[in-house]
mmCIF file of C-alpha atoms and ligand atoms in Angstrom:
data_model
loop_
_atom_site.group_PDB
_atom_site.id
_atom_site.type_symbol
_atom_site.label_atom_id
_atom_site.label_comp_id
_atom_site.label_asym_id
_atom_site.label_seq_id
_atom_site.Cartn_x
_atom_site.Cartn_y
_atom_site.Cartn_z
ATOM 1 C CA MET A 7 94.605 138.204 70.232
ATOM 2 C CA LYS A 8 94.378 138.904 66.514
ATOM 3 C CA LYS A 9 94.401 136.014 64.061
ATOM 4 C CA LEU A 10 97.620 137.220 62.448
ATOM 5 C CA ASP A 11 99.401 137.282 65.822
ATOM 6 C CA ILE A 12 98.166 133.798 66.677
ATOM 7 C CA TYR A 13 99.558 132.566 63.361
ATOM 8 C CA LYS A 14 102.903 134.272 64.059
ATOM 9 C CA ASP A 15 103.136 132.505 67.426
ATOM 10 C CA VAL A 16 102.065 129.135 66.117
ATOM 11 C CA ALA A 17 104.431 129.319 63.125
ATOM 12 C CA GLN A 18 107.305 129.954 65.537
ATOM 13 C CA GLN A 19 106.267 127.036 67.724
ATOM 14 C CA ILE A 20 106.005 124.732 64.723
ATOM 15 C CA ALA A 21 109.424 125.792 63.414
ATOM 16 C CA ALA A 22 111.006 125.183 66.819
ATOM 17 C CA VAL A 23 109.454 121.732 67.256
ATOM 18 C CA ILE A 24 110.132 120.365 63.758
ATOM 19 C CA GLU A 25 113.641 121.758 63.401
ATOM 20 C CA GLY A 26 115.944 118.899 62.421
ATOM 21 C CA GLU A 27 113.066 116.395 62.272
ATOM 22 C CA THR A 28 113.266 114.377 59.068
ATOM 23 C CA SER A 29 110.087 112.332 59.494
ATOM 24 C CA VAL A 30 107.303 113.829 57.409
ATOM 25 C CA THR A 31 104.733 112.114 59.626
ATOM 26 C CA ALA A 32 106.196 113.802 62.702
ATOM 27 C CA ARG A 33 106.198 117.176 60.940
ATOM 28 C CA TYR A 34 102.587 116.830 59.790
ATOM 29 C CA ALA A 35 101.483 115.625 63.239
ATOM 30 C CA THR A 36 103.114 118.644 64.881
ATOM 31 C CA VAL A 37 101.377 121.079 62.539
ATOM 32 C CA SER A 38 97.976 119.400 63.053
ATOM 33 C CA CYS A 39 98.317 119.497 66.810
ATOM 34 C CA LEU A 40 99.625 123.042 67.220
ATOM 35 C CA LEU A 41 97.184 124.625 64.749
ATOM 36 C CA ASN A 42 94.279 122.787 66.321
ATOM 37 C CA GLU A 43 95.327 123.948 69.792
ATOM 38 C CA ALA A 44 95.766 127.563 68.654
ATOM 39 C CA PHE A 45 92.283 128.204 67.232
ATOM 40 C CA GLU A 46 89.073 127.380 69.107
ATOM 41 C CA ASP A 47 86.909 127.037 66.009
ATOM 42 C CA PHE A 48 89.273 124.593 64.249
ATOM 43 C CA PHE A 49 87.296 121.396 64.341
ATOM 44 C CA TRP A 50 89.293 119.099 62.071
ATOM 45 C CA THR A 51 92.901 119.952 61.281
ATOM 46 C CA GLY A 52 95.118 117.632 59.341
ATOM 47 C CA PHE A 53 96.596 116.169 56.215
ATOM 48 C CA TYR A 54 95.533 114.010 53.335
ATOM 49 C CA VAL A 55 98.634 112.676 51.619
ATOM 50 C CA VAL A 56 99.042 111.590 48.007
ATOM 51 C CA ASP A 57 99.106 107.781 47.993
ATOM 52 C CA PRO A 58 102.355 106.804 46.225
ATOM 53 C CA LEU A 59 100.696 103.608 45.010
ATOM 54 C CA LYS A 60 97.606 105.424 43.718
ATOM 55 C CA PRO A 61 98.815 108.825 42.527
ATOM 56 C CA GLU A 62 95.326 110.184 41.861
ATOM 57 C CA GLU A 63 94.122 109.404 45.388
ATOM 58 C CA LEU A 64 94.581 111.024 48.797
ATOM 59 C CA VAL A 65 94.791 108.948 51.955
ATOM 60 C CA VAL A 66 94.320 110.363 55.427
ATOM 61 C CA GLY A 67 97.456 111.332 57.345
ATOM 62 C CA PRO A 68 98.049 112.857 60.780
ATOM 63 C CA TYR A 69 95.071 114.882 62.032
ATOM 64 C CA GLN A 70 93.250 116.235 65.059
ATOM 65 C CA GLY A 71 89.475 115.989 65.184
ATOM 66 C CA THR A 72 86.654 113.537 64.736
ATOM 67 C CA LEU A 73 86.894 110.577 62.371
ATOM 68 C CA GLY A 74 87.692 111.669 58.834
ATOM 69 C CA CYS A 75 87.136 109.610 55.706
ATOM 70 C CA LEU A 76 90.161 107.507 54.819
ATOM 71 C CA ARG A 77 90.487 108.117 51.097
ATOM 72 C CA ILE A 78 89.530 110.939 48.736
ATOM 73 C CA PRO A 79 89.999 110.661 44.973
ATOM 74 C CA PHE A 80 91.459 113.708 43.203
ATOM 75 C CA GLY A 81 88.613 115.957 42.101
ATOM 76 C CA LYS A 82 86.220 114.860 44.856
ATOM 77 C CA GLY A 83 85.182 117.189 47.684
ATOM 78 C CA VAL A 84 87.220 120.220 48.686
ATOM 79 C CA CYS A 85 90.418 118.250 49.385
ATOM 80 C CA GLY A 86 90.196 116.428 46.073
ATOM 81 C CA ALA A 87 89.523 119.693 44.240
ATOM 82 C CA CYS A 88 92.591 121.269 45.855
ATOM 83 C CA ALA A 89 94.715 118.253 44.910
ATOM 84 C CA LYS A 90 93.558 118.587 41.322
ATOM 85 C CA VAL A 91 94.126 122.338 40.866
ATOM 86 C CA GLU A 92 97.105 122.485 43.284
ATOM 87 C CA GLU A 93 95.898 125.778 44.714
ATOM 88 C CA THR A 94 94.429 126.816 48.046
ATOM 89 C CA ILE A 95 90.650 126.617 48.193
ATOM 90 C CA ILE A 96 88.561 128.563 50.711
ATOM 91 C CA VAL A 97 84.947 127.508 51.210
ATOM 92 C CA GLU A 98 82.797 129.914 53.229
ATOM 93 C CA ASP A 99 79.860 127.506 53.483
ATOM 94 C CA VAL A 100 80.666 123.850 52.945
ATOM 95 C CA HIS A 101 76.983 122.955 52.697
ATOM 96 C CA ALA A 102 76.829 124.985 49.480
ATOM 97 C CA PHE A 103 79.973 123.407 47.935
ATOM 98 C CA PRO A 104 79.069 120.872 45.234
ATOM 99 C CA GLY A 105 80.445 117.451 46.152
ATOM 100 C CA HIS A 106 81.597 118.434 49.630
ATOM 101 C CA ILE A 107 82.365 115.319 51.673
ATOM 102 C CA ALA A 108 80.487 115.820 54.927
ATOM 103 C CA CYS A 109 82.470 113.798 57.470
ATOM 104 C CA ASP A 110 80.841 115.773 60.299
ATOM 105 C CA SER A 111 77.905 118.150 59.994
ATOM 106 C CA ARG A 112 79.423 120.497 62.589
ATOM 107 C CA THR A 113 81.887 121.691 59.938
ATOM 108 C CA ASN A 114 80.622 124.898 58.317
ATOM 109 C CA SER A 115 83.619 126.366 56.500
ATOM 110 C CA GLU A 116 86.977 125.094 55.388
ATOM 111 C CA ILE A 117 90.324 125.861 53.808
ATOM 112 C CA VAL A 118 92.509 123.364 51.976
ATOM 113 C CA VAL A 119 96.148 124.181 51.163
ATOM 114 C CA PRO A 120 98.444 122.154 48.889
ATOM 115 C CA VAL A 121 101.768 120.866 50.241
ATOM 116 C CA PHE A 122 104.582 120.329 47.737
ATOM 117 C CA ASP A 123 107.771 118.305 47.937
ATOM 118 C CA LYS A 124 111.243 119.602 47.028
ATOM 119 C CA GLU A 125 110.686 118.768 43.361
ATOM 120 C CA GLY A 126 107.513 120.840 43.360
ATOM 121 C CA LYS A 127 105.287 117.764 43.186
ATOM 122 C CA LEU A 128 102.085 117.638 45.223
ATOM 123 C CA ALA A 129 102.781 115.649 48.410
ATOM 124 C CA ALA A 130 99.647 116.290 50.474
ATOM 125 C CA VAL A 131 96.930 118.781 51.283
ATOM 126 C CA LEU A 132 96.350 120.490 54.622
ATOM 127 C CA ASP A 133 92.631 120.501 55.425
ATOM 128 C CA VAL A 134 91.267 122.783 58.165
ATOM 129 C CA ASP A 135 87.554 122.646 58.961
ATOM 130 C CA SER A 136 85.842 125.219 61.187
ATOM 131 C CA THR A 137 82.591 125.175 63.139
ATOM 132 C CA LYS A 138 82.030 128.806 62.097
ATOM 133 C CA HIS A 139 80.709 129.993 58.750
ATOM 134 C CA GLY A 140 83.178 132.037 56.692
ATOM 135 C CA SER A 141 86.042 131.408 59.073
ATOM 136 C CA PHE A 142 88.839 131.636 56.520
ATOM 137 C CA ASP A 143 90.207 134.540 54.490
ATOM 138 C CA GLU A 144 93.425 135.766 52.905
ATOM 139 C CA VAL A 145 95.142 135.955 56.318
ATOM 140 C CA ASP A 146 94.608 132.223 56.865
ATOM 141 C CA LYS A 147 95.614 131.473 53.272
ATOM 142 C CA ALA A 148 98.922 133.350 53.537
ATOM 143 C CA ALA A 149 99.756 131.971 56.990
ATOM 144 C CA LEU A 150 98.873 128.352 56.205
ATOM 145 C CA GLU A 151 100.666 128.434 52.850
ATOM 146 C CA ALA A 152 103.780 129.757 54.620
ATOM 147 C CA ILE A 153 103.574 126.948 57.191
ATOM 148 C CA CYS A 154 103.106 124.346 54.438
ATOM 149 C CA LYS A 155 106.244 125.633 52.692
ATOM 150 C CA THR A 156 108.238 124.725 55.793
ATOM 151 C CA LEU A 157 107.096 121.090 55.451
ATOM 152 C CA LEU A 158 108.885 120.372 52.172
ATOM 153 C CA ALA A 159 110.305 116.922 52.369
HETATM 154 N N1 SME B 25 85.913 118.244 54.091
HETATM 155 C C1 SME B 25 86.616 117.411 53.224
HETATM 156 C C2 SME B 25 86.526 115.967 53.588
HETATM 157 C C3 SME B 25 87.456 115.529 54.600
HETATM 158 S S1 SME B 25 86.981 115.860 56.099
HETATM 159 O O1 SME B 25 85.926 116.678 56.375
HETATM 160 C C4 SME B 25 87.903 115.399 57.270
HETATM 161 C C5 SME B 25 86.312 117.602 51.754
HETATM 162 O O2 SME B 25 85.191 117.828 51.317
HETATM 163 O O3 SME B 25 87.249 117.488 51.032
#
């Protein structure tokens, strides 16, 4: 099955499961689980949310995968860089990314997508790490950004 078709299926599943669900935690958990189930090479799939008490810091949210670090300051690693620029970042080789936070050496590439609230303020980032090199491209970017737009809370 082509990547685009997998994304179409998974986006439909996500929409069906989270319909009417007002808990952001439940929505994020659903996305983490269904994306992680859909792609074999997704090794860590989940959210870092903006800490309301420390606005320049991300704290780990719902995820699937091995233990992730708990907190990431804005500007640090790929997640922190995404939080700072508020744009999707694709990293083909994490080992070559300056300041990458290596929670698990099995991760080789990653994509991080910003999630905004209804006021357009950054609420979280979606971090997907892959065991493959160069796993992510414009197809992933468009599909994951579309999914993140459905999470507006
Ligand atoms: N890869 C991330 C760190 C978080 S985890 O790998 C779960 C980064 O450099 O932002």
